[in-house]
PDB file of C-alpha atoms in Angstrom:
ATOM      1  CA  MET A   1      -3.923  10.699  18.307  1.00 37.00           C
ATOM      2  CA  VAL A   2      -2.507   8.630  15.396  1.00 39.00           C
ATOM      3  CA  PHE A   3       0.520   9.716  13.554  1.00 42.00           C
ATOM      4  CA  TYR A   4       1.372   7.600  10.385  1.00 41.00           C
ATOM      5  CA  MET A   5       4.975   8.248   9.664  1.00 43.00           C
ATOM      6  CA  ASN A   6       7.999   6.444  10.682  1.00 40.00           C
ATOM      7  CA  VAL A   7      10.467   9.168  11.741  1.00 40.00           C
ATOM      8  CA  THR A   8      13.489   7.291  10.218  1.00 42.00           C
ATOM      9  CA  LEU A   9      11.573   6.743   6.768  1.00 41.00           C
ATOM     10  CA  PHE A  10      10.509  10.487   6.869  1.00 45.00           C
ATOM     11  CA  TYR A  11      14.105  11.708   7.097  1.00 44.00           C
ATOM     12  CA  ARG A  12      15.239   9.179   4.414  1.00 44.00           C
ATOM     13  CA  ASN A  13      12.499  10.408   2.002  1.00 48.00           C
ATOM     14  CA  LEU A  14      13.450  14.107   2.986  1.00 47.00           C
ATOM     15  CA  LEU A  15      16.980  13.476   1.738  1.00 45.00           C
ATOM     16  CA  CYS A  16      15.898  11.853  -1.562  1.00 44.00           C
ATOM     17  CA  MET A  17      13.440  14.813  -2.112  1.00 47.00           C
ATOM     18  CA  THR A  18      16.152  17.328  -1.322  1.00 45.00           C
ATOM     19  CA  ALA A  19      18.397  15.776  -3.883  1.00 42.00           C
ATOM     20  CA  LYS A  20      15.561  15.814  -6.434  1.00 43.00           C
ATOM     21  CA  TRP A  21      14.677  19.414  -5.697  1.00 44.00           C
ATOM     22  CA  ARG A  22      18.449  20.453  -6.297  1.00 41.00           C
ATOM     23  CA  LYS A  23      18.044  19.261  -9.835  1.00 38.00           C
ATOM     24  CA  MET A  24      14.827  21.359 -10.392  1.00 42.00           C
ATOM     25  CA  GLU A  25      15.257  24.444 -12.585  1.00 41.00           C
ATOM     26  CA  LYS A  26      13.470  27.725 -11.821  1.00 47.00           C
ATOM     27  CA  SER A  27      11.398  29.093 -14.674  1.00 51.00           C
ATOM     28  CA  GLU A  28      11.846  32.713 -15.694  1.00 53.00           C
ATOM     29  CA  ASP A  29       9.156  33.569 -13.215  1.00 54.00           C
ATOM     30  CA  GLY A  30      10.577  31.530 -10.339  1.00 74.00           C
ATOM     31  CA  LEU A  31       8.894  28.336  -9.132  1.00 86.00           C
ATOM     32  CA  MET A  32       5.347  27.926 -10.431  1.00 87.00           C
ATOM     33  CA  CYS A  33       2.627  25.252  -9.983  1.00 87.00           C
ATOM     34  CA  ARG A  34       2.056  23.531 -13.086  1.00 85.00           C
ATOM     35  CA  TYR A  35      -1.606  23.070 -12.318  1.00 84.00           C
ATOM     36  CA  CYS A  36      -2.790  26.581 -11.293  1.00 82.00           C
ATOM     37  CA  GLY A  37       0.184  28.843 -11.874  1.00 81.00           C
ATOM     38  CA  ARG A  38       0.748  29.968  -8.222  1.00 82.00           C
ATOM     39  CA  GLN A  39       4.406  31.246  -7.469  1.00 85.00           C
ATOM     40  CA  PHE A  40       6.519  29.927  -4.741  1.00 86.00           C
ATOM     41  CA  LYS A  41       9.680  31.048  -3.234  1.00 86.00           C
ATOM     42  CA  SER A  42      10.794  27.528  -2.157  1.00 88.00           C
ATOM     43  CA  LYS A  43      10.868  24.133  -3.831  1.00 90.00           C
ATOM     44  CA  SER A  44       9.338  22.435  -0.675  1.00 86.00           C
ATOM     45  CA  GLY A  45       6.458  24.974  -0.835  1.00 88.00           C
ATOM     46  CA  LEU A  46       5.767  24.158  -4.433  1.00 90.00           C
ATOM     47  CA  SER A  47       5.948  20.323  -3.760  1.00 89.00           C
ATOM     48  CA  ASN A  48       3.567  20.766  -0.662  1.00 86.00           C
ATOM     49  CA  HIS A  49       1.282  22.803  -2.775  1.00 89.00           C
ATOM     50  CA  GLU A  50       1.266  20.239  -5.770  1.00 90.00           C
ATOM     51  CA  ASN A  51       0.583  17.437  -3.441  1.00 89.00           C
ATOM     52  CA  ARG A  52      -2.756  18.983  -2.657  1.00 88.00           C
ATOM     53  CA  HIS A  53      -3.701  18.968  -6.511  1.00 89.00           C
ATOM     54  CA  ASN A  54      -2.601  15.334  -6.540  1.00 90.00           C
ATOM     55  CA  ASP A  55      -4.332  14.529  -3.279  1.00 89.00           C
ATOM     56  CA  GLN A  56      -1.057  13.170  -2.004  1.00 90.00           C
ATOM     57  CA  ALA A  57      -1.070  13.760   1.836  1.00 90.00           C
ATOM     58  CA  PRO A  58       2.042  12.395   3.406  1.00 91.00           C
ATOM     59  CA  TYR A  59       0.537  12.811   6.931  1.00 92.00           C
ATOM     60  CA  ARG A  60      -2.722  11.791   8.430  1.00 93.00           C
ATOM     61  CA  CYS A  61      -4.074  12.553  11.897  1.00 93.00           C
ATOM     62  CA  CYS A  62      -7.465  11.743  13.355  1.00 93.00           C
ATOM     63  CA  GLY A  63      -8.963  11.385   9.923  1.00 91.00           C
ATOM     64  CA  HIS A  64      -7.577  14.538   8.356  1.00 90.00           C
ATOM     65  CA  LYS A  65      -5.147  14.559   5.337  1.00 92.00           C
ATOM     66  CA  ILE A  66      -2.204  16.921   6.045  1.00 90.00           C
ATOM     67  CA  TYR A  67      -0.009  18.030   3.368  1.00 88.00           C
ATOM     68  CA  SER A  68       3.153  19.368   5.078  1.00 87.00           C
ATOM     69  CA  ARG A  69       5.121  18.840   8.371  1.00 88.00           C
ATOM     70  CA  ALA A  70       4.463  22.371   9.357  1.00 88.00           C
ATOM     71  CA  ASN A  71       0.618  22.072   8.988  1.00 90.00           C
ATOM     72  CA  LEU A  72       0.929  18.662  11.030  1.00 92.00           C
ATOM     73  CA  MET A  73       2.537  20.532  13.855  1.00 92.00           C
ATOM     74  CA  ARG A  74      -0.142  23.276  13.696  1.00 92.00           C
ATOM     75  CA  HIS A  75      -2.879  20.681  13.726  1.00 93.00           C
ATOM     76  CA  ARG A  76      -1.407  18.760  16.774  1.00 93.00           C
ATOM     77  CA  CYS A  77      -1.069  22.005  18.838  1.00 91.00           C
ATOM     78  CA  ALA A  78      -4.713  23.210  17.731  1.00 92.00           C
ATOM     79  CA  VAL A  79      -6.533  20.009  18.087  1.00 92.00           C
ATOM     80  CA  HIS A  80      -4.580  17.802  20.338  1.00 94.00           C
ATOM     81  CA  ASN A  81      -3.374  20.586  22.743  1.00 91.00           C
ATOM     82  CA  GLU A  82       0.268  19.873  22.264  1.00 92.00           C
ATOM     83  CA  VAL A  83       2.563  22.621  23.601  1.00 92.00           C
ATOM     84  CA  LYS A  84       3.417  25.453  21.218  1.00 93.00           C
ATOM     85  CA  GLN A  85       7.181  25.890  21.706  1.00 92.00           C
ATOM     86  CA  PHE A  86       7.850  29.261  20.155  1.00 93.00           C
ATOM     87  CA  ALA A  87       6.789  32.489  21.987  1.00 94.00           C
ATOM     88  CA  CYS A  88       6.868  36.119  20.763  1.00 93.00           C
ATOM     89  CA  LYS A  89       9.240  37.985  22.858  1.00 92.00           C
ATOM     90  CA  LYS A  90       7.075  41.060  22.742  1.00 90.00           C
ATOM     91  CA  CYS A  91       3.586  39.765  23.586  1.00 91.00           C
ATOM     92  CA  ASP A  92       4.196  36.174  24.688  1.00 83.00           C
ATOM     93  CA  LYS A  93       1.739  34.790  22.114  1.00 92.00           C
ATOM     94  CA  THR A  94       2.848  31.191  21.299  1.00 94.00           C
ATOM     95  CA  PHE A  95       3.200  29.374  18.027  1.00 93.00           C
ATOM     96  CA  ALA A  96       3.576  25.838  16.883  1.00 92.00           C
ATOM     97  CA  MET A  97       6.179  26.895  14.223  1.00 91.00           C
ATOM     98  CA  GLU A  98       9.252  29.142  14.474  1.00 93.00           C
ATOM     99  CA  SER A  99       8.414  30.594  11.017  1.00 90.00           C
ATOM    100  CA  ASP A 100       4.959  31.462  12.286  1.00 91.00           C
ATOM    101  CA  MET A 101       6.404  33.239  15.310  1.00 93.00           C
ATOM    102  CA  LYS A 102       8.943  35.144  13.121  1.00 91.00           C
ATOM    103  CA  ARG A 103       6.024  36.293  10.804  1.00 86.00           C
ATOM    104  CA  HIS A 104       3.923  37.458  13.918  1.00 89.00           C
ATOM    105  CA  GLU A 105       7.009  39.337  15.354  1.00 89.00           C
ATOM    106  CA  ARG A 106       6.996  41.637  12.207  1.00 83.00           C
ATOM    107  CA  SER A 107       3.554  42.788  13.286  1.00 82.00           C
ATOM    108  CA  HIS A 108       5.335  44.684  16.090  1.00 86.00           C
ATOM    109  CA  GLU A 109       7.486  46.574  13.756  1.00 84.00           C
ATOM    110  CA  GLN A 110       6.793  49.955  11.984  1.00 79.00           C
ATOM    111  CA  PRO A 111       5.257  49.598   8.415  1.00 78.00           C
ATOM    112  CA  ALA A 112       8.062  49.869   5.760  1.00 81.00           C
ATOM    113  CA  PHE A 113       5.637  51.137   2.927  1.00 85.00           C
ATOM    114  CA  LYS A 114       3.124  53.971   3.193  1.00 86.00           C
ATOM    115  CA  ARG A 115       0.962  55.264   0.439  1.00 85.00           C
ATOM    116  CA  LYS A 116       0.655  59.096   0.680  1.00 85.00           C
ATOM    117  CA  ILE A 117      -2.414  59.494  -1.371  1.00 84.00           C
ATOM    118  CA  CYS A 118      -4.683  57.161   0.788  1.00 87.00           C
ATOM    119  CA  GLY A 119      -2.550  56.485   3.954  1.00 86.00           C
ATOM    120  CA  VAL A 120      -2.350  52.742   3.646  1.00 87.00           C
ATOM    121  CA  GLU A 121       0.612  51.251   5.350  1.00 86.00           C
ATOM    122  CA  THR A 122       2.128  47.758   5.095  1.00 85.00           C
ATOM    123  CA  LYS A 123       5.304  46.091   6.063  1.00 81.00           C
ATOM    124  CA  TYR A 124       5.225  43.869   2.906  1.00 80.00           C
ATOM    125  CA  LEU A 125       6.435  45.080  -0.559  1.00 81.00           C
ATOM    126  CA  HIS A 126       4.078  42.716  -2.445  1.00 78.00           C
ATOM    127  CA  ARG A 127       0.860  43.812  -0.457  1.00 81.00           C
ATOM    128  CA  PHE A 128       1.985  47.468  -1.106  1.00 85.00           C
ATOM    129  CA  GLN A 129       2.398  46.778  -4.844  1.00 82.00           C
ATOM    130  CA  ASP A 130      -0.882  45.036  -4.991  1.00 81.00           C
ATOM    131  CA  HIS A 131      -2.666  47.893  -3.194  1.00 85.00           C
ATOM    132  CA  VAL A 132      -1.236  50.449  -5.692  1.00 84.00           C
ATOM    133  CA  ALA A 133      -2.260  48.237  -8.729  1.00 81.00           C
ATOM    134  CA  ALA A 134      -5.833  48.248  -7.292  1.00 80.00           C
ATOM    135  CA  HIS A 135      -6.052  52.047  -7.742  1.00 82.00           C
ATOM    136  CA  ASP A 136      -4.316  51.994 -11.034  1.00 80.00           C
ATOM    137  CA  SER A 137      -5.879  51.224 -14.375  1.00 80.00           C
ATOM    138  CA  VAL A 138      -2.633  50.188 -16.015  1.00 82.00           C
ATOM    139  CA  ARG A 139      -2.271  46.513 -16.720  1.00 85.00           C
ATOM    140  CA  LYS A 140       1.555  46.038 -16.706  1.00 81.00           C
ATOM    141  CA  TYR A 141       1.739  42.288 -16.761  1.00 83.00           C
ATOM    142  CA  SER A 142       1.415  40.835 -20.239  1.00 87.00           C
ATOM    143  CA  CYS A 143       1.563  37.190 -21.760  1.00 89.00           C
ATOM    144  CA  LYS A 144       2.835  36.425 -25.094  1.00 87.00           C
ATOM    145  CA  CYS A 145      -0.646  35.672 -26.270  1.00 92.00           C
ATOM    146  CA  GLY A 146      -1.662  39.290 -25.676  1.00 91.00           C
ATOM    147  CA  LYS A 147      -3.754  39.056 -22.552  1.00 92.00           C
ATOM    148  CA  THR A 148      -2.819  41.662 -19.882  1.00 90.00           C
ATOM    149  CA  TYR A 149      -3.281  41.695 -16.138  1.00 87.00           C
ATOM    150  CA  LYS A 150      -3.165  44.257 -13.238  1.00 83.00           C
ATOM    151  CA  TYR A 151      -1.756  41.612 -10.976  1.00 81.00           C
ATOM    152  CA  ARG A 152       1.333  39.341 -11.379  1.00 79.00           C
ATOM    153  CA  SER A 153      -0.477  36.299  -9.683  1.00 81.00           C
ATOM    154  CA  ASN A 154      -3.302  36.542 -12.326  1.00 85.00           C
ATOM    155  CA  LEU A 155      -0.629  36.431 -15.091  1.00 85.00           C
ATOM    156  CA  GLN A 156       1.045  33.422 -13.540  1.00 82.00           C
ATOM    157  CA  ARG A 157      -2.318  31.572 -13.124  1.00 84.00           C
ATOM    158  CA  HIS A 158      -2.974  32.337 -16.837  1.00 88.00           C
ATOM    159  CA  LYS A 159       0.491  31.176 -17.975  1.00 83.00           C
ATOM    160  CA  ALA A 160      -0.149  27.701 -16.467  1.00 81.00           C
ATOM    161  CA  SER A 161      -2.927  27.219 -19.043  1.00 83.00           C
ATOM    162  CA  CYS A 162      -1.733  29.311 -21.950  1.00 82.00           C
ATOM    163  CA  LYS A 163      -0.392  27.458 -24.838  1.00 70.00           C
TER     164      LYS A 163
END
């Protein structure tokens, strides 16, 4: 296995990037990719995503370009059989990243949203809203140019190219 990143250099670069991200301003819709309009909750998620558009992979392993530390860890566990350090307390399934384990642990919880009309259940508000929109003919997301959309993600994608 080849790992092309000096750990000290990585952390030094991370501190510089963190300072740069603090200066970034959120748009009225949050953090949005300037290339495709996709929304992000975190600046690091946006930066990792935009690196893909620019083909700037900070990590390489066995010929693969890897765009985030989390995906590097997932790759090393899946391909190179490194130990997955995080185990679900309910079913003992293991994960390379703690965030993956926490997301999985939610699958053991009861659904928080249920549609009475069709019986669809989900734990996530955004999935519930998208499901409701799929049945609804109303296009509630609109751009200043006049185009309307059922889904917020489609409006965001459109805004990236709308003048």
